[in-house]
PDB file of C-alpha atoms and ligand atoms in Angstrom:
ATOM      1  CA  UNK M   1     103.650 111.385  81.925  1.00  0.00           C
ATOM      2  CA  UNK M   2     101.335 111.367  85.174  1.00  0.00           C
ATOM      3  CA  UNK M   3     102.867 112.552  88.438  1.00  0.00           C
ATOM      4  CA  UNK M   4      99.471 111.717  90.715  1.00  0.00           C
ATOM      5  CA  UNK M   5     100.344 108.487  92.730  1.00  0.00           C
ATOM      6  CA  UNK M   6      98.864 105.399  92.235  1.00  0.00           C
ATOM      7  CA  UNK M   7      96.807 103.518  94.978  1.00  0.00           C
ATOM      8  CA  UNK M   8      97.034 100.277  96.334  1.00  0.00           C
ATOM      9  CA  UNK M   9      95.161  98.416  99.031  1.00  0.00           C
ATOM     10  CA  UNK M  10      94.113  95.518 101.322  1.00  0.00           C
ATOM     11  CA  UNK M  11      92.510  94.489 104.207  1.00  0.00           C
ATOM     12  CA  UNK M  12      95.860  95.297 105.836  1.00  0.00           C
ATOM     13  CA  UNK M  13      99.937  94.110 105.186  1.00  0.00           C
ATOM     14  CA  UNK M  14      99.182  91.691 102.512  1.00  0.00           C
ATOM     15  CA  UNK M  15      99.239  94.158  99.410  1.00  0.00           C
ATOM     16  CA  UNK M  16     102.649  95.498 100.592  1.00  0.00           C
ATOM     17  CA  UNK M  17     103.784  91.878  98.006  1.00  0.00           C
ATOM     18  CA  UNK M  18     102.730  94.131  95.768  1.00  0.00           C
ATOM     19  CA  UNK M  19     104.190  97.506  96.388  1.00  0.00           C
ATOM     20  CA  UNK M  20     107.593  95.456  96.604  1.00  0.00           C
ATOM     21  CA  UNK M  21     106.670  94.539  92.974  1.00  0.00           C
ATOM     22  CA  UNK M  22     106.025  97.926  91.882  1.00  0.00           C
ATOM     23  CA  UNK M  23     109.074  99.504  93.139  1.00  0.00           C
ATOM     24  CA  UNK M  24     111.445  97.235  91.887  1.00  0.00           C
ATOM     25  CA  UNK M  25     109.622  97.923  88.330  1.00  0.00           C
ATOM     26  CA  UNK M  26     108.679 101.323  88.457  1.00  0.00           C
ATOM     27  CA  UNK M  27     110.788 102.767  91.138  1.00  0.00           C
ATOM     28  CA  UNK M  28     109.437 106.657  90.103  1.00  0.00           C
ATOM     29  CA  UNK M  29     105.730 105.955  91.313  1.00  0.00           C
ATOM     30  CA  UNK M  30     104.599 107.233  93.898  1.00  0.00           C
ATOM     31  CA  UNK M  31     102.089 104.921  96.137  1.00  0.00           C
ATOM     32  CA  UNK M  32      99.606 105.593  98.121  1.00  0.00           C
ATOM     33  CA  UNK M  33      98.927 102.412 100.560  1.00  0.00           C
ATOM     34  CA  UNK M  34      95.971 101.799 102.387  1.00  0.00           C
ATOM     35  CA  UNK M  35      95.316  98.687 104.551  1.00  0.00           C
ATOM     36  CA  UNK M  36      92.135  98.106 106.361  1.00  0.00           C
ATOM     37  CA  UNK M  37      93.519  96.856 109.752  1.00  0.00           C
ATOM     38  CA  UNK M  38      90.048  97.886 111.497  1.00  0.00           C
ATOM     39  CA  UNK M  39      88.264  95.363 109.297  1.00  0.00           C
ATOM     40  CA  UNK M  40      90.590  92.575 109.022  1.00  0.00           C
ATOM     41  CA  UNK M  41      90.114  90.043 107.929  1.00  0.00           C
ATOM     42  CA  UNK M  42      87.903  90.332 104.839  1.00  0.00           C
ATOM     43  CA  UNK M  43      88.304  86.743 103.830  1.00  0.00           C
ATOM     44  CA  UNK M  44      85.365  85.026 105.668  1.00  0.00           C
ATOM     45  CA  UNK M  45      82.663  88.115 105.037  1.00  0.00           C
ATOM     46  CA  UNK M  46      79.439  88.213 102.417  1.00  0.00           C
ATOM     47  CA  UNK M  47      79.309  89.745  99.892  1.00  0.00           C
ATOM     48  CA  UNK M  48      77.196  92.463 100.523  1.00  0.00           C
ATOM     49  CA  UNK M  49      79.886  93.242 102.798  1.00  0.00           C
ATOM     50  CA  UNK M  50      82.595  93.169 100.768  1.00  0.00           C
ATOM     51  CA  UNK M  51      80.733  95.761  98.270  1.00  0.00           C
ATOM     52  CA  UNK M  52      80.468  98.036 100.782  1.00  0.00           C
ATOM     53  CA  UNK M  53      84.045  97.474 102.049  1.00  0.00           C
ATOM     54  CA  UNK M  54      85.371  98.441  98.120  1.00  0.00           C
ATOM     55  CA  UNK M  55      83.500 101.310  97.979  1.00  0.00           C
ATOM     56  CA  UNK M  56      84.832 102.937 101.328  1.00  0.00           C
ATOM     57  CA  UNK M  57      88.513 101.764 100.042  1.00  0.00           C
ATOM     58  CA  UNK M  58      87.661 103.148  96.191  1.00  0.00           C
ATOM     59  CA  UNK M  59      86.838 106.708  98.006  1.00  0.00           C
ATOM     60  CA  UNK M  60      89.405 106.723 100.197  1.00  0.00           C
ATOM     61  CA  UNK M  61      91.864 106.076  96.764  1.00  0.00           C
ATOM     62  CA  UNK M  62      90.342 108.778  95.062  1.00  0.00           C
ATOM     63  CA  UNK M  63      90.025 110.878  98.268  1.00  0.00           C
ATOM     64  CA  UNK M  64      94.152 111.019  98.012  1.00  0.00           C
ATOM     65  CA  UNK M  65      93.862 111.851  94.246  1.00  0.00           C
ATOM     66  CA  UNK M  66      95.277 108.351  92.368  1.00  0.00           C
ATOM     67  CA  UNK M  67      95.540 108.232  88.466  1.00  0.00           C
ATOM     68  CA  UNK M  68      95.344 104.203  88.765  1.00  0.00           C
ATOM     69  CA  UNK M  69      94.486 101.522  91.030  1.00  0.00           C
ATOM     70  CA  UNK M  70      95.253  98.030  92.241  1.00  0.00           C
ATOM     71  CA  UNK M  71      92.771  96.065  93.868  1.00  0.00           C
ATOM     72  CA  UNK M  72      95.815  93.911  95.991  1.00  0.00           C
ATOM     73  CA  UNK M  73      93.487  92.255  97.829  1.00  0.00           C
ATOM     74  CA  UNK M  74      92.623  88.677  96.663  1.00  0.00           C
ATOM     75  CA  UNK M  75      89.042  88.514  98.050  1.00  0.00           C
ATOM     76  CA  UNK M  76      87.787  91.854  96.901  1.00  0.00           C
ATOM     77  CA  UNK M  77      89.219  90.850  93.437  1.00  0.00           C
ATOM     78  CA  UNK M  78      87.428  87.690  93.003  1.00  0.00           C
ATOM     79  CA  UNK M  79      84.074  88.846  94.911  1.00  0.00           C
ATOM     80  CA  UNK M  80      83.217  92.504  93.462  1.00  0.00           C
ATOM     81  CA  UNK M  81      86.014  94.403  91.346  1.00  0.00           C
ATOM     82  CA  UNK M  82      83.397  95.404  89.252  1.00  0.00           C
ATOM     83  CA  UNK M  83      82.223  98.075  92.105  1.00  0.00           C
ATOM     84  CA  UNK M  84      85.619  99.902  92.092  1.00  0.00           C
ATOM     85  CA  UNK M  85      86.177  99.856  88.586  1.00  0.00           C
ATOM     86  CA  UNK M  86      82.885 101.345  88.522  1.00  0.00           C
ATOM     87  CA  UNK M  87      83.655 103.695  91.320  1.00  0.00           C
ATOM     88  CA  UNK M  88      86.960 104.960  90.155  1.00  0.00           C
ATOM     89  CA  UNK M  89      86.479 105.588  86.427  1.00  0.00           C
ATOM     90  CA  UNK M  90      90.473 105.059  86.188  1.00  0.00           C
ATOM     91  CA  UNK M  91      92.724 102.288  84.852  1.00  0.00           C
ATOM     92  CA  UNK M  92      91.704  99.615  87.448  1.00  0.00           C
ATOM     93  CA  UNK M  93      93.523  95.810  88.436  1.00  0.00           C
ATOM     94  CA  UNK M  94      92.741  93.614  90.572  1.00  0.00           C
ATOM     95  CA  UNK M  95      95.086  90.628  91.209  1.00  0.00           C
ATOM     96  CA  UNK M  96      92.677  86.884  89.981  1.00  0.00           C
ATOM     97  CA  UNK M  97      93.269  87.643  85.857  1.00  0.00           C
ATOM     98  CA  UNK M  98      97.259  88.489  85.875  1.00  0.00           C
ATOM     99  CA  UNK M  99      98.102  85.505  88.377  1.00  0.00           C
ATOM    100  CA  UNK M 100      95.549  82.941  86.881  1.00  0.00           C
ATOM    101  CA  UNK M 101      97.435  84.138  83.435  1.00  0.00           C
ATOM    102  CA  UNK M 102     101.175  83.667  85.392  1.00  0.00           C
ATOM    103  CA  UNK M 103      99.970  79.860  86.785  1.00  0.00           C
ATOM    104  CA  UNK M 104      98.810  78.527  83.405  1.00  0.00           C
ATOM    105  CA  UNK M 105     101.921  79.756  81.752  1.00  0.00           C
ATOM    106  CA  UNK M 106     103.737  77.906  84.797  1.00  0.00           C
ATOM    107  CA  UNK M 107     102.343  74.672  84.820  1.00  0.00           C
ATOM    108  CA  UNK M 108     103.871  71.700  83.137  1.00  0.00           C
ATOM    109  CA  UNK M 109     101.081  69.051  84.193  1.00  0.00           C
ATOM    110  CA  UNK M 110      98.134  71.193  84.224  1.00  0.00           C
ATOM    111  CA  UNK M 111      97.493  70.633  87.757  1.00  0.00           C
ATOM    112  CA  UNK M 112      96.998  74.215  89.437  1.00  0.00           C
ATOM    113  CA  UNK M 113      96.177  74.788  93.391  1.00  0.00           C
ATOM    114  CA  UNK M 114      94.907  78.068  94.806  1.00  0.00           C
ATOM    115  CA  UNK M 115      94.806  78.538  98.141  1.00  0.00           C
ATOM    116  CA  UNK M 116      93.100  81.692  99.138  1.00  0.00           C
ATOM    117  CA  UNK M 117      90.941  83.025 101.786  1.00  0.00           C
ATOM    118  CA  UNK M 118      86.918  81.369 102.352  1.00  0.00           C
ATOM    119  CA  UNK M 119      85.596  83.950 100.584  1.00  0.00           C
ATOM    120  CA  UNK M 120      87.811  83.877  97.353  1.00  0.00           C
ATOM    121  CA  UNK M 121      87.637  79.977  96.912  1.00  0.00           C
ATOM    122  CA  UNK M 122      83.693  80.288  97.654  1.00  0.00           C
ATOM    123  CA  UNK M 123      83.093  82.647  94.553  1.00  0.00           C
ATOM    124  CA  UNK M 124      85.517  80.347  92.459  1.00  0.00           C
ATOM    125  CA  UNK M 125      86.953  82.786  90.162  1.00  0.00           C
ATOM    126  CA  UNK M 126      90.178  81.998  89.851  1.00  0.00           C
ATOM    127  CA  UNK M 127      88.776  78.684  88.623  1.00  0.00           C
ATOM    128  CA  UNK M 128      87.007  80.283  85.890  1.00  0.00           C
ATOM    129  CA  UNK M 129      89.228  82.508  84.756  1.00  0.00           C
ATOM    130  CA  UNK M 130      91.788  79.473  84.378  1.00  0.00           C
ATOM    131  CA  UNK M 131      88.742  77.715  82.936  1.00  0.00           C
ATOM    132  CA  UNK M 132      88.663  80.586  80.178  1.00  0.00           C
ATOM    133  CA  UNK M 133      92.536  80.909  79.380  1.00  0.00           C
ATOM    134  CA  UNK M 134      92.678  77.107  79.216  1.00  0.00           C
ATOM    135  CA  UNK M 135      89.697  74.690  79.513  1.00  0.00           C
ATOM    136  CA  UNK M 136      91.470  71.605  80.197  1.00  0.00           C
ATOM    137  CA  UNK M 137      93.397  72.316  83.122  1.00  0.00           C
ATOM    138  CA  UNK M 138      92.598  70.725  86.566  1.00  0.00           C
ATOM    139  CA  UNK M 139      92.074  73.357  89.256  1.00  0.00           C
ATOM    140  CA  UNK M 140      92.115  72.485  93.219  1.00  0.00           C
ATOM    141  CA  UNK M 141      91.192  75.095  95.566  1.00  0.00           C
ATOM    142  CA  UNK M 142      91.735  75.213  98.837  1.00  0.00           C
ATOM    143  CA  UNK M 143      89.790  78.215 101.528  1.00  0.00           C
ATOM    144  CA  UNK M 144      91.163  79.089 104.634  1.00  0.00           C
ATOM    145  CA  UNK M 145      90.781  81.914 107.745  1.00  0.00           C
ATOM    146  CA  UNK M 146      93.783  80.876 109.708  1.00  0.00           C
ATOM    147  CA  UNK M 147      97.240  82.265 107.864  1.00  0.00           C
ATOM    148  CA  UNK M 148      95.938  86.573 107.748  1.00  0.00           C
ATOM    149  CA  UNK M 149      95.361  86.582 111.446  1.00  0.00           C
ATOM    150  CA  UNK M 150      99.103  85.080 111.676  1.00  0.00           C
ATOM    151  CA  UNK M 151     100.522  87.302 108.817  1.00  0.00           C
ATOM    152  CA  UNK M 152      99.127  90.437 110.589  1.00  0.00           C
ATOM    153  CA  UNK M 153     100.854  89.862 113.637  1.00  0.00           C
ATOM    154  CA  UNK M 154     103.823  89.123 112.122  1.00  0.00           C
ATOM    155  CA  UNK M 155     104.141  85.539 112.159  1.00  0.00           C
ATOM    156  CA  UNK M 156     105.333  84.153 109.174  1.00  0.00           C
ATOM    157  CA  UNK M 157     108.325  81.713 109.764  1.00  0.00           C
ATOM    158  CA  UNK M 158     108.170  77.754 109.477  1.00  0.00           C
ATOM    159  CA  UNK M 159     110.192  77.843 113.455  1.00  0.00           C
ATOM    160  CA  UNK M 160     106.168  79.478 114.611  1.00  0.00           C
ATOM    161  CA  UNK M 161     104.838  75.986 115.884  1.00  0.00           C
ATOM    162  CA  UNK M 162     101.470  78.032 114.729  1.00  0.00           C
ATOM    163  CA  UNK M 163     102.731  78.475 111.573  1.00  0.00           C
ATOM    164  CA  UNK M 164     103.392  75.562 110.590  1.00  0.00           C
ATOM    165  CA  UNK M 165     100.297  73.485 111.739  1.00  0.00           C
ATOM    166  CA  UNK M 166      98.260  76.122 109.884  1.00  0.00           C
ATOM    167  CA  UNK M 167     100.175  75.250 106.702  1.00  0.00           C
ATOM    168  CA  UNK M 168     100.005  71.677 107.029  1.00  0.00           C
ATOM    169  CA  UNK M 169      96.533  71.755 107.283  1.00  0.00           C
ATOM    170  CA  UNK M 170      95.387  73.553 104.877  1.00  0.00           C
ATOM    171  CA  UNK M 171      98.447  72.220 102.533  1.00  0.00           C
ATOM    172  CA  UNK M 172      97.017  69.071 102.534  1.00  0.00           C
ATOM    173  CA  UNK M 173      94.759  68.729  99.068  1.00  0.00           C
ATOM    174  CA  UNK M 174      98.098  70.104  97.357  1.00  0.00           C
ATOM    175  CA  UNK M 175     100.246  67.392  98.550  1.00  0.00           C
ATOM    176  CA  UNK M 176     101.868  64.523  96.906  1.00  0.00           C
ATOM    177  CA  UNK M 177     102.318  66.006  93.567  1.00  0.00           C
ATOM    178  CA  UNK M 178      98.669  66.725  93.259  1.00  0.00           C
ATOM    179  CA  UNK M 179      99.633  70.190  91.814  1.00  0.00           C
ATOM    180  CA  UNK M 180     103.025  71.507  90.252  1.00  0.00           C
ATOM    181  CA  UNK M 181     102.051  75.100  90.341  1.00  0.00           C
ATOM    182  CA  UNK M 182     100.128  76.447  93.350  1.00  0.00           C
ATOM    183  CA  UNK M 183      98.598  80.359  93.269  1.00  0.00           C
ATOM    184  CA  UNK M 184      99.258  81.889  96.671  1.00  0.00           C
ATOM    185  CA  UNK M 185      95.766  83.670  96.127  1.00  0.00           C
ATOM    186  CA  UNK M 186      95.843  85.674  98.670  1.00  0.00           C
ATOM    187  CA  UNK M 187      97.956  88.392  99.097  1.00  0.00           C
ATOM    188  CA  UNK M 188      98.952  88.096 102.362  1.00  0.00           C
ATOM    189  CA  UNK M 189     100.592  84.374 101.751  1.00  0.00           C
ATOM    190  CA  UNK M 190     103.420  85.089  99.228  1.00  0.00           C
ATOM    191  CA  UNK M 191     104.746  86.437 103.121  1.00  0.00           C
ATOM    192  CA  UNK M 192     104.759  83.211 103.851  1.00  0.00           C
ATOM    193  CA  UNK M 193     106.235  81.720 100.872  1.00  0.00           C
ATOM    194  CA  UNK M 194     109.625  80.329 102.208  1.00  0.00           C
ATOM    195  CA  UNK M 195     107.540  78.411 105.159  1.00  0.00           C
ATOM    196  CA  UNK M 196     104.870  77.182 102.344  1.00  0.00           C
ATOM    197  CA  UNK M 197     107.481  76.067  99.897  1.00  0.00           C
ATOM    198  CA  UNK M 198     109.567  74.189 102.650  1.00  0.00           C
ATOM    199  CA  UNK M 199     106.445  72.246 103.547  1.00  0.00           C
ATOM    200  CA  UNK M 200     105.120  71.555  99.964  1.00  0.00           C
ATOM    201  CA  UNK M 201     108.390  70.979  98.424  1.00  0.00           C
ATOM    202  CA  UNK M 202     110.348  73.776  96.140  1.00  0.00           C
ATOM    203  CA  UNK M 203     109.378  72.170  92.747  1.00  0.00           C
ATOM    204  CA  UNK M 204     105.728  73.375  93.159  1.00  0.00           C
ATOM    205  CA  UNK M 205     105.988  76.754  91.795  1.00  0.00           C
ATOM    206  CA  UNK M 206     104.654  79.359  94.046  1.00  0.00           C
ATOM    207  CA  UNK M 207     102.266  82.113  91.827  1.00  0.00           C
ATOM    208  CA  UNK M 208     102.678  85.648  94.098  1.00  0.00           C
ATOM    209  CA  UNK M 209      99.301  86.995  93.791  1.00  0.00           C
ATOM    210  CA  UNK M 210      99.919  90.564  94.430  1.00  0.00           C
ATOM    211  CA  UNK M 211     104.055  90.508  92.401  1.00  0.00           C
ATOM    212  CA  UNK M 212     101.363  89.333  89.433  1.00  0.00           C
ATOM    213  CA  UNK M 213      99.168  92.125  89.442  1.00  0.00           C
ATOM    214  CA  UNK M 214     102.177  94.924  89.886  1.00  0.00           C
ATOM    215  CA  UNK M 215     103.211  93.766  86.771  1.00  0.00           C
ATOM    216  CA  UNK M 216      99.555  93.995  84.973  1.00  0.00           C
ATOM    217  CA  UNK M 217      99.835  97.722  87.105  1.00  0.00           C
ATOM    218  CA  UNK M 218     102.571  98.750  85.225  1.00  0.00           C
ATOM    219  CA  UNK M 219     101.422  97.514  81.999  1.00  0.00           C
ATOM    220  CA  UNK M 220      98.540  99.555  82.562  1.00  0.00           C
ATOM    221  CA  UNK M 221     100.027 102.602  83.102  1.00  0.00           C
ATOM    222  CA  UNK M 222     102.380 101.777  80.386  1.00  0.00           C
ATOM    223  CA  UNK M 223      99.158 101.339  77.308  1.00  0.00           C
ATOM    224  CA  UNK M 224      97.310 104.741  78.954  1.00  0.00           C
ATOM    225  CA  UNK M 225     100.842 106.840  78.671  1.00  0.00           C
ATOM    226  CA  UNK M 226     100.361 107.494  82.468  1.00  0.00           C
ATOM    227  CA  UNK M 227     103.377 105.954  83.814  1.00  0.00           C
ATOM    228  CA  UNK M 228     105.988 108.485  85.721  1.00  0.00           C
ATOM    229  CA  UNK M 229     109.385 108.704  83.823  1.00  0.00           C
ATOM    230  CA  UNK M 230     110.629 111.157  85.989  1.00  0.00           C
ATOM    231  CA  UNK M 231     114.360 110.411  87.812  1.00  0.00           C
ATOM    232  CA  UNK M 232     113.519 110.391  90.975  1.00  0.00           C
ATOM    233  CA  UNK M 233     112.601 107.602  93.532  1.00  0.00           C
ATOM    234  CA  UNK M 234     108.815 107.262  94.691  1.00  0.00           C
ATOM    235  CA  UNK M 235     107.460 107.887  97.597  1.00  0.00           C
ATOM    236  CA  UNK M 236     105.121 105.513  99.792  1.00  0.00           C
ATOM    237  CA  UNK M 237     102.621 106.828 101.707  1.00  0.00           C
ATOM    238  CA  UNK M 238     100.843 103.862 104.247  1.00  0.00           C
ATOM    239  CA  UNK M 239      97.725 104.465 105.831  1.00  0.00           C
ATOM    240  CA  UNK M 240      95.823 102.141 107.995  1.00  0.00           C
ATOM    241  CA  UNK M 241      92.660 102.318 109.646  1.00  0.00           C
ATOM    242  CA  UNK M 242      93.405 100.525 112.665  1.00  0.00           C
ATOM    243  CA  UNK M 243      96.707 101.238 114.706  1.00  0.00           C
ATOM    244  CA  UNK M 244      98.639 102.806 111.767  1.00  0.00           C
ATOM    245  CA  UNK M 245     102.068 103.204 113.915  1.00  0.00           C
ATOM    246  CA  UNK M 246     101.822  99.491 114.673  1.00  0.00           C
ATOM    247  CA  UNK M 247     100.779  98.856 110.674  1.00  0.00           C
ATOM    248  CA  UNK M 248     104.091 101.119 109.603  1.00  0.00           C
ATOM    249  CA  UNK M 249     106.804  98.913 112.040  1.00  0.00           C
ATOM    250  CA  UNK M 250     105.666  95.874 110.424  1.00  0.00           C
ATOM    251  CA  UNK M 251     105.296  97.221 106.771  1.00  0.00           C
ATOM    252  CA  UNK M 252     108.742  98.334 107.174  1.00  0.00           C
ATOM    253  CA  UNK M 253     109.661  94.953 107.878  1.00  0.00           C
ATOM    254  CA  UNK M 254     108.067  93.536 105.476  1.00  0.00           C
ATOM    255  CA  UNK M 255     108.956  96.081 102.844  1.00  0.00           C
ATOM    256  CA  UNK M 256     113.029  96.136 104.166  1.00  0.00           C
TER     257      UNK M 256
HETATM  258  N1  DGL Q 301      94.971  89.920 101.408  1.00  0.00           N
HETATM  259  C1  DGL Q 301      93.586  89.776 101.121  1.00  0.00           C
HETATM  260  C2  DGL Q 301      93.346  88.793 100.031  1.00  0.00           C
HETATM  261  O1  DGL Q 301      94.168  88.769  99.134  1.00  0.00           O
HETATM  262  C3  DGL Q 301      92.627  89.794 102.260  1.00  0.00           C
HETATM  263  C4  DGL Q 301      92.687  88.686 103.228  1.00  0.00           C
HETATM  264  C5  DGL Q 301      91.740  88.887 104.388  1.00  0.00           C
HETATM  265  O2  DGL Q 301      91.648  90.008 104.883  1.00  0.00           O
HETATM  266  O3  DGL Q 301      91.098  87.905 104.789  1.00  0.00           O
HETATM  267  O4  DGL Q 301      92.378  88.067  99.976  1.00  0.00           O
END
């Protein structure tokens, strides 16, 4: 058994689908959350950028003393995981492999959307790590900047005239039946989930990027022996780099 926390983070609120995950399946861990409000959003950056934007996050993970890390951040995931696994030297997930896994085990007619930020449909990995589990499925993806800037102010009902114009937009490949099981891959959208499913229709499944890699989190931690067994229940520790008392009302909201 491991009492050191584990770290999570984002660009900002998104990775708290995540931490939701994590507590309801390992409700001993404790977590330390960081969310990048200074640089949201990551999603429409290079990826020079985004390198440099995992390493700060990696150090500021081992900086509170982690024994594992999830990358719950869709774009840094797809775009350069490889720099924090090689950062951290610890059991490291990122969220592209456990939900691509989740939607191919979903899908009935082998018709999977993702919908994820610019920069995470421009490097097209969950496409090839669909590709990979199962060549002949038919993946349409779908990049967008307009739903974090909503999500991180707190906007995330189907009433939000903003809202919902956003989501019919960029809902609009996925219509029609074109998919049965669409990958929310970006973390921040599974807080939209009951405004996406109520325009696409509730028989598309809805894959929750960052509740999928939780669970490959805990199965980590489970195959190094590191999990905490203790009887206790975790703490969570959010930092932000922007306004952080503004960051904790709405992750308590979000988290509630
Ligand atoms: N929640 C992140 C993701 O999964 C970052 C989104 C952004 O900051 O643009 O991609």
């Amino acid at each position: 058994m491991d009492l050191r926390p584990v770290g999570i983070f984002d660009s900002g609120l998104g990775g708290l689908t995540a931490v939701r995950e994590l507590q309801k399946l390992l409700p001993a861990e404790d977590i330390v959350y960081f969310g990048d409000t200074k640089r949201v959003p990551y999603g429409g950056r290079s990826i020079a950028e985004l390198e440099e934007i995992a390493l700060d996050d990696t150090r500021f993970m081992l900086e509170h003393g982690v024994k594992a890390i999830l990358v719950a951040c869709g774009t840094v995931s797809s775009n350069c995981l490889g720099v924090v696994s090689r950062t951290a030297r610890l059991p490291v997930t990122g969220v592209v492999v456990p939900a691509a896994r989740e939607a191919v085990h979903a899908t009935k007619s082998g018709r999977i959307g993702v919908l994820a930020t610019v920069a995470t449909a421009r490097s097209g990995a969950f496409g090839r790590e669909i590709a990979a589990m199962a060549p002949d499925m038919e993946v349409i993806s779908e990049g967008t900047g307009e739903l974090v800037p909503l999500v991180e102010a707190g906007r995330t009902s189907i009433d939000d005239p903003g809202v919902r114009a956003a989501l019919e937009r960029c809902l609009r490949p996925f219509e029609n039946g074109a998919v049965d099981t669409l990958i929310l891959g970006c973390t921040h959208y599974p807080l939209l989930a009951g405004a996406i499913s109520e325009l696409i229709g509730a028989d598309v499944k809805l894959i929750d990027t960052g509740a999928a890699g939780a669970r490959e989190l805990a199965c980590l931690l489970r195959e190094a022996g590191i999990e905490c067994r203790a009887r206790k229940i975790g703490s969570c520790e959010l930092f932000a780099s922007g306004d952080e008392a503004e960051f904790r009302r709405l992750a308590d909201v979000f988290l509630a």
